[in-house]
Structure formats: C-alpha cells, structure tokens
Short mmCIF file of C-alpha atoms in Angstrom, two decimals:
data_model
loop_
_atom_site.label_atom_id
_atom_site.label_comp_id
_atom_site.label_asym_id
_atom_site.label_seq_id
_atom_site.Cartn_x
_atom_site.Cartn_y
_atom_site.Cartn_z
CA UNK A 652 -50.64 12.04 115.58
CA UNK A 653 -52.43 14.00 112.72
CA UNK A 654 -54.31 16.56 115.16
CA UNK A 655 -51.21 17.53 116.71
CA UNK A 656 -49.53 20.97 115.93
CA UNK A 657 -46.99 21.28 112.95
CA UNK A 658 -43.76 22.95 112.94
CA UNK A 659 -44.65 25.89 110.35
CA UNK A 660 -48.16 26.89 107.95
CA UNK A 661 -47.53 25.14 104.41
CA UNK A 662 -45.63 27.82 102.31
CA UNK A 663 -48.58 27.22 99.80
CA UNK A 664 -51.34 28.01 101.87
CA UNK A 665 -49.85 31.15 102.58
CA UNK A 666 -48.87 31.66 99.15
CA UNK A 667 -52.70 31.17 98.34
CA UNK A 668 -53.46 34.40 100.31
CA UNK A 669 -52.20 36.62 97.43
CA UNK A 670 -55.59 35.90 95.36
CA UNK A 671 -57.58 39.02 94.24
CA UNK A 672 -61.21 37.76 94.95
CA UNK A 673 -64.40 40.10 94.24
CA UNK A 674 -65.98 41.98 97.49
CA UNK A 675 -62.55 43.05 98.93
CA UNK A 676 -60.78 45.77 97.63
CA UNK A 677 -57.52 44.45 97.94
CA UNK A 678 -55.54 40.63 97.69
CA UNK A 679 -55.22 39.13 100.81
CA UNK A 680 -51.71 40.09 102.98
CA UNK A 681 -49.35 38.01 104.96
CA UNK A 682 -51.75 36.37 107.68
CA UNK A 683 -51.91 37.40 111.16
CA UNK A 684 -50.10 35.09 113.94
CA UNK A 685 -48.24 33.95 110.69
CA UNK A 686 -46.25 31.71 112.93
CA UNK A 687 -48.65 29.77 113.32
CA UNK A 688 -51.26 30.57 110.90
CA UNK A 689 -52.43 26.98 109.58
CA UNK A 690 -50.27 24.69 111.71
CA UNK A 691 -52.80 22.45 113.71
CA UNK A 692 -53.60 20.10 111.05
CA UNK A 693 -57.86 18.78 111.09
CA UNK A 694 -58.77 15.70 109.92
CA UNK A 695 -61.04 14.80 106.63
CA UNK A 696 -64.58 14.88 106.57
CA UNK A 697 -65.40 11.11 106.45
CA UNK A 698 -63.24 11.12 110.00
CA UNK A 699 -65.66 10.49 113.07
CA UNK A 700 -67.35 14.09 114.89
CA UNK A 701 -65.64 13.88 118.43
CA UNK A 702 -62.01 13.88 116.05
CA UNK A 703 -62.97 16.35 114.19
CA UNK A 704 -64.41 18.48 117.29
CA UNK A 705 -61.05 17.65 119.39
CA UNK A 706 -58.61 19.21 115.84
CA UNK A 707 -61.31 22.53 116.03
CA UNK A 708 -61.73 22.76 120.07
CA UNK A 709 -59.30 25.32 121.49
CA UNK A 710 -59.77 28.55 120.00
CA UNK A 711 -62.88 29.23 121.94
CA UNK A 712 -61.37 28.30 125.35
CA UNK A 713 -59.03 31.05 124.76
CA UNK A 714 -62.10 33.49 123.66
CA UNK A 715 -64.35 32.47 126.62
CA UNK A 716 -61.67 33.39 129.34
CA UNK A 717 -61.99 37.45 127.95
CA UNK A 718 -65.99 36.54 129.21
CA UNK A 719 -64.64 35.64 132.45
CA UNK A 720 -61.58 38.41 133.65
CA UNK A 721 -61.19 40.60 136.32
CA UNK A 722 -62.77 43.03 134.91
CA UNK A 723 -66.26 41.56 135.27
CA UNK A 724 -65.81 40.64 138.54
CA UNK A 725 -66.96 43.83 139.94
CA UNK A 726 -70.55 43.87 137.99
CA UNK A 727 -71.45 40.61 139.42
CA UNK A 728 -70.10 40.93 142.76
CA UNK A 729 -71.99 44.41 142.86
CA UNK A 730 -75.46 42.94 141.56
CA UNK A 731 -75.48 39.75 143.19
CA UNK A 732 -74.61 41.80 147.01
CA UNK A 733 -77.17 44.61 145.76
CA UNK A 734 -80.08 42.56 143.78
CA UNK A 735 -79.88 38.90 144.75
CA UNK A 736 -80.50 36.62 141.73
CA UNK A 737 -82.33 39.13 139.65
CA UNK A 738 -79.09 40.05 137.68
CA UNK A 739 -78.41 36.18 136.38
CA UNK A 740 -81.08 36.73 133.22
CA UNK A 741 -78.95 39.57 132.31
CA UNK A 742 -75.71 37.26 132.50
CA UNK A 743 -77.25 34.87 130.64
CA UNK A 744 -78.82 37.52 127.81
CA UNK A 745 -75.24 38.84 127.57
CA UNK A 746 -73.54 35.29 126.99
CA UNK A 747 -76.08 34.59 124.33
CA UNK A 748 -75.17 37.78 122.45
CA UNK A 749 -71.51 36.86 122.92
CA UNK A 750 -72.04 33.26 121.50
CA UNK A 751 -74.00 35.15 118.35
CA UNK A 752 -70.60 37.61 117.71
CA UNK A 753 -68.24 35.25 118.11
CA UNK A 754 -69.73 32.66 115.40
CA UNK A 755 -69.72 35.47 113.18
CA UNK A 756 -65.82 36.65 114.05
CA UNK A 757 -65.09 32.89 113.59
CA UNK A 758 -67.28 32.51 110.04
CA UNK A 759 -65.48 36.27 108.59
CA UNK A 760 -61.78 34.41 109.60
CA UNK A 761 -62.31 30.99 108.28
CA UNK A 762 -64.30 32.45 104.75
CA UNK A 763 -62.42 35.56 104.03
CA UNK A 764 -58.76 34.51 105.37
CA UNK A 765 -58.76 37.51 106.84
CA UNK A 766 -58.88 38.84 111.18
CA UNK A 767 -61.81 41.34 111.38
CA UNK A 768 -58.87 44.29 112.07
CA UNK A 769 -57.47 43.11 108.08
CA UNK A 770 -61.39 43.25 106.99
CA UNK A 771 -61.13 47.04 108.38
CA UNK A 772 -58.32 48.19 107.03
CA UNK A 773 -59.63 46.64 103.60
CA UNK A 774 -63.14 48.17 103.25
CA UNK A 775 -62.23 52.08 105.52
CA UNK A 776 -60.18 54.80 103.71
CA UNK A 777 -57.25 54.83 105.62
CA UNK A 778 -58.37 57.59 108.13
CA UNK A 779 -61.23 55.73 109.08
CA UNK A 780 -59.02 52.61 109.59
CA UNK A 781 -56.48 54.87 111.51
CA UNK A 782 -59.27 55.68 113.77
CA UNK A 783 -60.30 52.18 114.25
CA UNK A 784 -56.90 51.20 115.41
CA UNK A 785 -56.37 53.90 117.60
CA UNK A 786 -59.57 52.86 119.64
CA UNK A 787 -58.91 49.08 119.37
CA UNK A 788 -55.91 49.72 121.01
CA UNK A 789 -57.28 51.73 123.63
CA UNK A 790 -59.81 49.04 124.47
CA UNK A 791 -57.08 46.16 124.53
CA UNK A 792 -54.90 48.64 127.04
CA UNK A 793 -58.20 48.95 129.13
CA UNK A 794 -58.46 45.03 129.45
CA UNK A 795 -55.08 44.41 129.79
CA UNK A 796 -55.20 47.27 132.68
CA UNK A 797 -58.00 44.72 133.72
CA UNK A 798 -55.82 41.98 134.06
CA UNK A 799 -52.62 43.50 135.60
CA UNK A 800 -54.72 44.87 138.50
CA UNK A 801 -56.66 42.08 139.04
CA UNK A 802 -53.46 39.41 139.04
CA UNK A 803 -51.91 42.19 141.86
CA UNK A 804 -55.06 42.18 143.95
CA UNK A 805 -55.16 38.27 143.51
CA UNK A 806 -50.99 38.26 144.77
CA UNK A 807 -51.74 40.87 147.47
CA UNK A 808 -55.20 38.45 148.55
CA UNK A 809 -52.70 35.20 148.48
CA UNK A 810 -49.03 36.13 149.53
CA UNK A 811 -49.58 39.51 151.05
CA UNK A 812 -47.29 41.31 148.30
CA UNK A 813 -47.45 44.61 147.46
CA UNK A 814 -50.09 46.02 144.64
CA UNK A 815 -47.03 47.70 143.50
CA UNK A 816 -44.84 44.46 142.93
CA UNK A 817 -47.46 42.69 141.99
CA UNK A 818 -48.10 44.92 139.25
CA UNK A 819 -44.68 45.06 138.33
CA UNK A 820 -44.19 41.28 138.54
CA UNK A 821 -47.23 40.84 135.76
CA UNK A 822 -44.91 42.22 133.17
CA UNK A 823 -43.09 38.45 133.51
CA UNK A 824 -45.87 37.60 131.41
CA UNK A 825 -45.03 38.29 128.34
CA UNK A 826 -42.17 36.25 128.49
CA UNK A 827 -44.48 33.47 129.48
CA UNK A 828 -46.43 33.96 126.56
CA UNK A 829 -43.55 33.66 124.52
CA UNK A 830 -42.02 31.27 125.83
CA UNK A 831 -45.05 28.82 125.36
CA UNK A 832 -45.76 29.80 121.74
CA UNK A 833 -42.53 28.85 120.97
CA UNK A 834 -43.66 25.56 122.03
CA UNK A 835 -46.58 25.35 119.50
CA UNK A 836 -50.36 26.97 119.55
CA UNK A 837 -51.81 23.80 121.20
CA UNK A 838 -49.43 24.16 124.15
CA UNK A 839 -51.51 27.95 125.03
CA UNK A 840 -54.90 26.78 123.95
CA UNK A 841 -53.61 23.69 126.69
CA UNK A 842 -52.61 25.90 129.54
CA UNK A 843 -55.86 28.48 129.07
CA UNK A 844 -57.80 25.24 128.98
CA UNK A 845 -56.03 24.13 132.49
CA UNK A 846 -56.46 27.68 134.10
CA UNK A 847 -59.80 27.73 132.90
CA UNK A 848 -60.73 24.49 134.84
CA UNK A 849 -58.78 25.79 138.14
CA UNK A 850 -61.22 28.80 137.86
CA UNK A 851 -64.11 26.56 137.39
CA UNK A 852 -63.26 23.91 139.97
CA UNK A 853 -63.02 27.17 142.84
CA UNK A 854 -66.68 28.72 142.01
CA UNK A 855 -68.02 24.62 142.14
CA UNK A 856 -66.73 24.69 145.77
CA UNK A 857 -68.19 28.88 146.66
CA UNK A 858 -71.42 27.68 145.45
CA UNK A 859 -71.36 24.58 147.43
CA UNK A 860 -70.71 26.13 150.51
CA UNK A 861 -72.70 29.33 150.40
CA UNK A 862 -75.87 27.53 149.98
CA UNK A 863 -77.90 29.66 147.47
CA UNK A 864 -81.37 29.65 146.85
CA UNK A 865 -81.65 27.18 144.36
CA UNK A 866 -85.30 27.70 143.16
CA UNK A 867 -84.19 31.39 143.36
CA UNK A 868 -81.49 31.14 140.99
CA UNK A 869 -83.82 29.54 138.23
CA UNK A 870 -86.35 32.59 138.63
CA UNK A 871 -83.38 34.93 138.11
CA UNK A 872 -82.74 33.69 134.52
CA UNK A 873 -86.09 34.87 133.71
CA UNK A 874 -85.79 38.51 132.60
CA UNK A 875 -87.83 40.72 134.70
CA UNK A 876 -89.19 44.23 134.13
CA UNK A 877 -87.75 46.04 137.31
CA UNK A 878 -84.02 45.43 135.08
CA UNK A 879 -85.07 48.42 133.38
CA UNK A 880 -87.28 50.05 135.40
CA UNK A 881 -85.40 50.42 138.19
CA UNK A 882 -82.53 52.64 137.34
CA UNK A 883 -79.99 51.93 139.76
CA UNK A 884 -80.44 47.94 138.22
CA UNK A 885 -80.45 48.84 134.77
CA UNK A 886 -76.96 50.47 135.61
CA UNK A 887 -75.36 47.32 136.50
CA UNK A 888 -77.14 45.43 134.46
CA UNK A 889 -75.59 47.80 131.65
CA UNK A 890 -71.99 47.52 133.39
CA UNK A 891 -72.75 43.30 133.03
CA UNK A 892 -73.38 43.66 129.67
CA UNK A 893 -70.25 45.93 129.10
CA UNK A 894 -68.04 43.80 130.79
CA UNK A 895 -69.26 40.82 129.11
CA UNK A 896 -69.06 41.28 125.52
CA UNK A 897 -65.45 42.25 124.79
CA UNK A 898 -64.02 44.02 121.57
CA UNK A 899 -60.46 43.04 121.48
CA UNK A 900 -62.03 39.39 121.41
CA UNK A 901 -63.67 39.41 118.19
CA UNK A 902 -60.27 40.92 116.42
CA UNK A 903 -58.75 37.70 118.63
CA UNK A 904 -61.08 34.91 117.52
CA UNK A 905 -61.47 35.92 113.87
CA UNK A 906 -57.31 35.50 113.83
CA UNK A 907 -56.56 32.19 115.79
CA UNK A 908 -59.55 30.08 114.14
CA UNK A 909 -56.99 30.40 111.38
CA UNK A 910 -54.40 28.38 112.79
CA UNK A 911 -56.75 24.88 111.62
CA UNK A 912 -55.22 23.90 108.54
CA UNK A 913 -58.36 23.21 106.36
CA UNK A 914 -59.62 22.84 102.99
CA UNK A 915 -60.09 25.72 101.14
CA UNK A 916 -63.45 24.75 99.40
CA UNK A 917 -66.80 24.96 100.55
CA UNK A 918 -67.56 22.43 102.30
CA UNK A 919 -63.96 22.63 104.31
CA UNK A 920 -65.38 26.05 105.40
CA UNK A 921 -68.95 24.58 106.17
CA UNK A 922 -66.96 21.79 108.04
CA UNK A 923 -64.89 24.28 110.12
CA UNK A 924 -67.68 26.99 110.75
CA UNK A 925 -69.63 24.37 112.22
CA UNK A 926 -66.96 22.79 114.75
CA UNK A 927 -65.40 26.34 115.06
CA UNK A 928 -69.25 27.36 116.48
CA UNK A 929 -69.56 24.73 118.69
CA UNK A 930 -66.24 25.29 120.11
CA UNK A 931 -66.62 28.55 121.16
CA UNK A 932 -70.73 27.98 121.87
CA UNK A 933 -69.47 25.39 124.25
CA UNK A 934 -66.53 27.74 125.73
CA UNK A 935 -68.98 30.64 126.51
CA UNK A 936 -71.47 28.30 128.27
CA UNK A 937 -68.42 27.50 130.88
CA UNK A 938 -67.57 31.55 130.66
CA UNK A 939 -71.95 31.62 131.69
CA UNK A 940 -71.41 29.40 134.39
CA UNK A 941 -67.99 31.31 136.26
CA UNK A 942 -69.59 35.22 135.75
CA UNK A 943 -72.96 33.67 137.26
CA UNK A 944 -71.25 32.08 140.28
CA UNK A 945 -69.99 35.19 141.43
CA UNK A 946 -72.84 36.96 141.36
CA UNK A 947 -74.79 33.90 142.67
CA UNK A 948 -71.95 33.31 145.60
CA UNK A 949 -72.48 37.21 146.40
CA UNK A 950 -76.07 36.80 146.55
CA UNK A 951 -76.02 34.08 148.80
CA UNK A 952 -73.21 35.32 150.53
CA UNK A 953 -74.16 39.20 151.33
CA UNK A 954 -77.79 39.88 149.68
CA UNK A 955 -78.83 37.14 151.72
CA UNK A 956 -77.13 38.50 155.18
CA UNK A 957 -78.10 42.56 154.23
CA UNK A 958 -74.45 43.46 153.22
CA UNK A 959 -75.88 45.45 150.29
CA UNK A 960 -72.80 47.28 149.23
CA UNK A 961 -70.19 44.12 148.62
CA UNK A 962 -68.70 45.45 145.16
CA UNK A 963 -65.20 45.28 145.54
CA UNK A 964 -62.94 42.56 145.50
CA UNK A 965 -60.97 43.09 148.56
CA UNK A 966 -64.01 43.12 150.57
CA UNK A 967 -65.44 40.08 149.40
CA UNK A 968 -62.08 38.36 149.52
CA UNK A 969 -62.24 38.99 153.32
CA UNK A 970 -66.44 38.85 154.18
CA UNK A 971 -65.96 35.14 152.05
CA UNK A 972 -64.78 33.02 155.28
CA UNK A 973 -66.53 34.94 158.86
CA UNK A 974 -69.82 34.96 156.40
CA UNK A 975 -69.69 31.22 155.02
CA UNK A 976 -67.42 29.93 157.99
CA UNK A 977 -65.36 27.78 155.11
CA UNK A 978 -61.51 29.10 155.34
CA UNK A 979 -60.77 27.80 151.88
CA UNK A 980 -63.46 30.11 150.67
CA UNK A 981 -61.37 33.33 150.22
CA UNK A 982 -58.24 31.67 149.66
CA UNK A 983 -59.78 29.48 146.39
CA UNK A 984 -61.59 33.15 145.60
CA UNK A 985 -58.23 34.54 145.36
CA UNK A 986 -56.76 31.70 143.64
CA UNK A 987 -59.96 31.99 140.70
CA UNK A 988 -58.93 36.17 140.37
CA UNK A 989 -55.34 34.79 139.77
CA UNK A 990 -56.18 32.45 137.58
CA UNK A 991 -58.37 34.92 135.46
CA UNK A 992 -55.96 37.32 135.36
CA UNK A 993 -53.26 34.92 133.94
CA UNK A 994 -55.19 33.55 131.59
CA UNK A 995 -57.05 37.04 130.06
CA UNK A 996 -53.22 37.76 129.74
CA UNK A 997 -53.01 35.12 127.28
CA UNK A 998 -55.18 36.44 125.11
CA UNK A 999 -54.81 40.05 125.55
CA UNK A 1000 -51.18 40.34 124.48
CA UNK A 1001 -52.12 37.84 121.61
CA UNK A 1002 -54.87 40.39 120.53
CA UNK A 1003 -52.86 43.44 120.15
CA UNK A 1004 -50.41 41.43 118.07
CA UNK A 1005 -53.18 40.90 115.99
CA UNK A 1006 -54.77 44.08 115.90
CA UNK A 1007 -51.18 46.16 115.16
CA UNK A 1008 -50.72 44.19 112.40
CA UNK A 1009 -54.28 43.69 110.72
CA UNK A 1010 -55.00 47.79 111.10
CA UNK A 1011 -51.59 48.76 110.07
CA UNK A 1012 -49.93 45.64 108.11
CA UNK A 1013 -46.52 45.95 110.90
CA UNK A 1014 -45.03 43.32 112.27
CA UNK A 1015 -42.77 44.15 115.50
CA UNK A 1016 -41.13 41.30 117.28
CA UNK A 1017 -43.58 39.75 119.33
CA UNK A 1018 -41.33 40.50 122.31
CA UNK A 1019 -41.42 43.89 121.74
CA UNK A 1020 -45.24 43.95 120.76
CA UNK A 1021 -46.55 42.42 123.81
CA UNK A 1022 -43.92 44.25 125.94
CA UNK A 1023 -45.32 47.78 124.22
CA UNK A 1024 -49.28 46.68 125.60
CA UNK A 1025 -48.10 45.56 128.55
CA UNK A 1026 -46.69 48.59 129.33
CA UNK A 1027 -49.60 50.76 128.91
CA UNK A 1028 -51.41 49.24 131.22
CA UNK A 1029 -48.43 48.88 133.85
CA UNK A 1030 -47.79 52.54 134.11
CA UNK A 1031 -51.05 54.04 134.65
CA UNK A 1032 -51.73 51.16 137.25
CA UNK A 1033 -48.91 51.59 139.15
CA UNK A 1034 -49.51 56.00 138.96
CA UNK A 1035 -53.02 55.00 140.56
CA UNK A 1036 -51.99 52.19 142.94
CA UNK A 1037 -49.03 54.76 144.28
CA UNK A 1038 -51.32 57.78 144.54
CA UNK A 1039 -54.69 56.38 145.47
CA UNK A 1040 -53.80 52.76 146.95
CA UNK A 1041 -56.73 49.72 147.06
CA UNK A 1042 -59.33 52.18 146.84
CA UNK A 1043 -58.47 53.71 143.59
CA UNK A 1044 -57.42 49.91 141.61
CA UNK A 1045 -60.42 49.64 142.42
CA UNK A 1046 -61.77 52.24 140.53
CA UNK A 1047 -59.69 52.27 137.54
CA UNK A 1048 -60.54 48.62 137.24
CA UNK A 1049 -64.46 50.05 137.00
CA UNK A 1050 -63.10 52.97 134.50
CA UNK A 1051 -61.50 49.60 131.97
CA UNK A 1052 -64.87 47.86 131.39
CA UNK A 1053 -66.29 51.33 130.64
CA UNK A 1054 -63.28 52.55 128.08
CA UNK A 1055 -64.51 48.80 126.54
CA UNK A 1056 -68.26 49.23 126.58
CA UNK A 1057 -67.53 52.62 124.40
CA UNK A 1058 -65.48 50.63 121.98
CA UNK A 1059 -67.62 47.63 121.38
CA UNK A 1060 -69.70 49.16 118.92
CA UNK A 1061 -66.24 49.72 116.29
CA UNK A 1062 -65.70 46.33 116.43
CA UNK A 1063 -69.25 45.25 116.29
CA UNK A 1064 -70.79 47.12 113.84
CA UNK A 1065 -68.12 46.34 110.85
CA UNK A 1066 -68.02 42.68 111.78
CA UNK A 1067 -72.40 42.36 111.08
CA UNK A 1068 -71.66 44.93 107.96
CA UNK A 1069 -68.73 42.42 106.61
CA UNK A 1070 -70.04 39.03 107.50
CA UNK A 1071 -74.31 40.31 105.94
CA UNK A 1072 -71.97 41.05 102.39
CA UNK A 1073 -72.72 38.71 99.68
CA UNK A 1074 -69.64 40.56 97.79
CA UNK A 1075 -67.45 39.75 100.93
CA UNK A 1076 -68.82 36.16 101.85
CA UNK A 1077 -70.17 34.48 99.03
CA UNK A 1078 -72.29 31.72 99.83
CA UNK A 1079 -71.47 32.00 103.29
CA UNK A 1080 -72.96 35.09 104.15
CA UNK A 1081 -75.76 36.14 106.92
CA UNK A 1082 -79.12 35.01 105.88
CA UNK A 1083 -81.69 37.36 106.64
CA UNK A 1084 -82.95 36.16 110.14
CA UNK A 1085 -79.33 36.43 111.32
CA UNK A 1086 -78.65 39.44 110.10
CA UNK A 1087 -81.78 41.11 111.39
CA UNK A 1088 -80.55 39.42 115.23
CA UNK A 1089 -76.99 40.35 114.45
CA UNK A 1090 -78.41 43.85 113.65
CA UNK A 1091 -80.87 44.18 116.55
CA UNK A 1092 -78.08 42.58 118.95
CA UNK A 1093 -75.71 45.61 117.62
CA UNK A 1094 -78.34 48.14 118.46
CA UNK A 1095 -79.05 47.16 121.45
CA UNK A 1096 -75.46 47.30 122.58
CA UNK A 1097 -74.84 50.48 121.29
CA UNK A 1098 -77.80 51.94 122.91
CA UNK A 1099 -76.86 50.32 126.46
CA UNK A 1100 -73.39 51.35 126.34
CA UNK A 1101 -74.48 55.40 125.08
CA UNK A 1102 -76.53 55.07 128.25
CA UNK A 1103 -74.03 53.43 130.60
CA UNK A 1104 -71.86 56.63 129.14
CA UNK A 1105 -74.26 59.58 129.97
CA UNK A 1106 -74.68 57.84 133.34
CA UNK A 1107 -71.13 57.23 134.42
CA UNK A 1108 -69.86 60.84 132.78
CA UNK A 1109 -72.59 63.08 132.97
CA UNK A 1110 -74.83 62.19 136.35
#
C-alpha cells in the first residue's frame, strides 16, 4: 500500500523549503498545491522499475490531455480536410518539442522545489513578474475558453442542448474538481487517465472505419518542403504548432511532479527526473496519436471525397456518418470532444491555482480560485454564443489557440534560461547539446508564432 496517496505532505518536507540555497535570490515559499505537495509516497531505489514507474506515472497523463483539447481540434480537422496527410510530420515535430519542454518543466520542479511561475517571480523585478502573470493568466482564460466551448458544442452534438446551457452547465466543474481532490491527487490523475482512454478508444474506432491511406499516412510523417513553401500550409501548420505546445502546461507540470514524495539528494532527483520523463514522454506519445487521428480521420474522411473546407466541428460532427456510413461515427466524435473538454478542465483550473499563487505568493480558496478562471472564460463565451451563435464559438475557439501561441514564448523562454543555470540547478543543469535544442526549439517557436501573428492580425 506504499504507492498509494497520503493524507497530508510531511510537515518536515515542507519545513525544508525555507533553505536559502545559492542561484535563487530568495528561500524557497510555501509550495504550490500545498495540499498535496509530497503526498504520493515512491518507493526506494533498490525497488523493481515497473514500481517505481507506477509511484511516478500520473502527472504526465494530466499534462498530455492540454496536447489533446478542443482547442486543437480545429488545426487538424482543417489540415487533414485541406492537405491530406501532409500535416501529420508537423504533428509529430510539435509533440517532440512538447516532450523536450515538459522534461525540462518536470527537471526545474523536482531540482529547485519550485513551479516555473515561483522560478519567475524569484529571478524578475517585480514588474517584470507582474507582467508575466498578467499574460499567464490570459493564456489559461484562452484555454479554459477552449474547453467551455468545446464541452457545449460536444452537449449540443450529443443531447441537443443549448450552447448557452451548455456553457453555463461547464461551470459545475469546478465543483467536480474539488470534490475529487478532496479525495486525494491519485483519484484526478485516475479519472484524466480514464477520460483519456475514452478519447483514445473513439479515434481507434474513426480510423477503423474511415479507411485511410495507410502507406499515405507514413509518408506524411516525413517533413516535406511545400509545409513552408506553400503559404496557406505553413499557416496551419503554424496554428498546429500553436495549439500544440501549451503555456499554462509547463507552469502545471513543473507544480504537480511535486506531489512524489522523494529523497531530497541527488540521486532521489536523478531517480525521479528519469521516471518523471518517461511519464510524461509516454503521455505525449498517446496525446501524438489522438491530434493525428483527427487530422488523419479528416483526411480520409473529406480530403479524400473533395470536401476541402471541413474545419469546424459542427460540420464534421454531421459529414462523419452520410460520408463513412458508420452511425456511431459522429456520436463517439462527440463523445471524444466531451471527453477532452472535461478532462483539459482538470488541468486548467489546477493551473491557474498554480500560477496565482507562484507569480503572486496568494492563496484564495480553491473554490473561489477556480470559480474566478472559470468565469472568465464563461462570460465572454456566452456574449459570443448569444450574439454570433455556432458560427462565432467557432471563431473565438480559433482566437484561444492564437491568444496561447503569443504567450508561449513567456513561459518558454524563462524555463530554458532557469533550467541552462548552473547557479539555479547545480549538477542538474542543461548540458550543452540540450541547451543548444532547448534554445533552437525556443526560437523556432517564437518565430512561428510572430508569423502566425502578422498573418492572423495584419493580412
């Protein structure tokens, strides 16, 4: 019963966290998620690798389903209708830049003690960190706007409600989240894990039945130079790679990795680094596998029958079943969006409990935090949905993965400057081949996402 969660962190671990060291301007503070910061219990190092991997396997479940939201839907959708297979190398690039970041979000929690939003607020003057926060927490409104429109479309697809209740009704889910923490961290990383296999289990069957191109699909993860040449591809390849790689989930992972009670030596850090990498390696290869079955089930769906133009959700959702002639395609579709949404509001109202109070050391209820986020994304839905119906969720869900793409580079930037300090990181810091990736990775983000900013504002 050793891997299973405890009832509260040791007083003396969090005790611990008041320790000047060198590299970081201040002592540690109060851990994020203190409730249950250190309360899954790991077992030694002379125990066998599959226990070990079971006490350290969770956290990146909960990362990989930010890979895998609503949000993205619309990218794939719109480049497998529009470009066939073509699009799946840029998936795939994407995902391994994701499984880069999030190793080093997990390696800056586990050897520092502190969420990447603390590291901030620790190394900026206080404008700067100000700053920070204030865009953090426009990006986690963004993808929580994300996930309340896409749970309403998914209601509206499966029970005929309303946009309007439905994205009413999403507010529920705070208490949900709540309600489960209550019940211990393993009990969420559980139910993501469950959601995550319902969303899995529904793009096994929409590949199955719409019959791609197998041979076709393999030459698609082999990057090609019309991506960039073509500008109309290099667009949504750019909106892939925006809706991919997600801020608010590098502030999330560097946080929960925390709640593994470990040894505070080096090699319990080189122990949980390792299992904490292939966790959320692992995770993002399922996350790989959900964002390229859309695109793959649109391109053998519509790119293959000329519907060109398939990019929003409702109009897949109905071309699924008089295209494929399988009934349970739209409805398991539907059930997949739901799914996504639920579970990306998981870990989106987890994240801005973590971000409020590593950027500005303030700890609200966590009622009343995840009640605050949820409500920023509620009301401007619900404005849109009243004014401008289907068409214009639509369109705000598009206008959320680009608010993201411009903040990716604040959180990605500090987290390669933190984790390539010696001062910060000791022993455990970038060597130079990672940190010239990490640094080349960052670049190339930034400049996609200036681009995919001029385009979208300014053509």
């Amino acid at each position: 019963m050793s891997l299973l969660v405890a009832s509260t962190a040791p007083q003396s671990e969090i005790d611990s966290l008041t320790a000047p060291e060198s590299g970081w301007r201040k002592p540690r503070t109060a851990p994020s998620l203190r409730e249950v910061f250190g309360t899954i219990k790991v077992p030694p190092a002379s125990a066998s690798f599959w226990r070990k991997l079971f006490a350290f396997w969770g956290p990146g479940l909960m990362v990989a389903v930010g890979y895998m939201d609503p949000g993205n839907w619309a990218t794939d959708l719109a480049g497998g209708s529009r470009y066939g297979y073509t699009l799946l190398s840029v998936i795939l690039i994407s995902n391994l830049f994701a499984m880069l970041l999030q190793h080093l979000a997990a390696k800056l929690g586990i050897v520092s003690g502190r969420d990447l939003a603390q590291a901030c607020r620790d190394h900026y003057s206080k404008p700067v960190s100000m700053v920070l926060w204030v865009l953090c927490e426009v990006a986690i409104a963004a993808c929580d706007l994300a996930e309340v429109i896409g749970s309403a479309i998914a209601l509206n697809l499966l029970f005929g409600m309303p946009l309007t209740w439905g994205v009413v009704l999403t507010v529920l889910d705070v208490l949900v989240v709540l309600y489960f923490q209550n019940k211990g961290f393993r009990v969420i990383e559980s139910i993501v894990a469950g959601l995550i296999v319902i969303i899995f289990g529904c793009f096994v069957y929409e590949i199955i039945v719409s019959h791609p191109d197998y041979f076709a699909m393999l030459g698609g993860l082999v990057p090609r130079p019309e991506v960039v040449t073509n500008p109309q591809m290099l667009y949504i390849a750019i909106g892939i790679l925006g809706a991919t790689v997600m801020p608010h989930n590098l502030y999330l992972h560097s946080s929960i990795v925390q709640t593994r009670q470990i040894e505070q030596t080096e090699p319990g850090k080189r122990m949980a680094i390792k299992f904490a990498t292939i966790d959320s390696t692992v995770a993002l290869f399922l996350a790989f596998f959900v964002n390229a079955a859309i695109l793959v089930t649109a391109a053998a769906t519509f790119h293959k029958t000329g519907m060109y133009n398939v990019a929003d959700i409702n109009d897949a959702h109905k071309l699924l079943t008089p295209v494929l002639g399988a009934g349970a395609a739209s409805m398991l579709f539907a059930v997949a969006l739901l799914a996504a949404g639920q579970n990306s509001t998981l870990t989106g109202t987890l994240a801005g409990q973590i971000v409020m109070e590593g950027f500005l050391n303030i700890r609200l209820k966590p009622w009343l935090r995840r009640l605050l986020t949820r409500s920023i994304a509620v009301v401007p839905a619900l404005i849109v949905i009243l004014l401008y119906g289907e068409k214009g969720a639509g369109q705000l869900l598009v206008l959320s993965q680009v608010i993201l793409s411009f903040q990716l580079s604040f959180a990605v930037v500090p987290l390669v400057l933190f984790t390539s300090s010696r001062a910060k990181m000791g022993v455990f810091a970038n060597g130079p081949i990672v940190k010239t990736i990490a640094w080349l990775v960052s670049g190339v983000i930034i400049g996609l996402n200036v681009y995919l900013l001029f385009q979208t504002f300014f053509q």
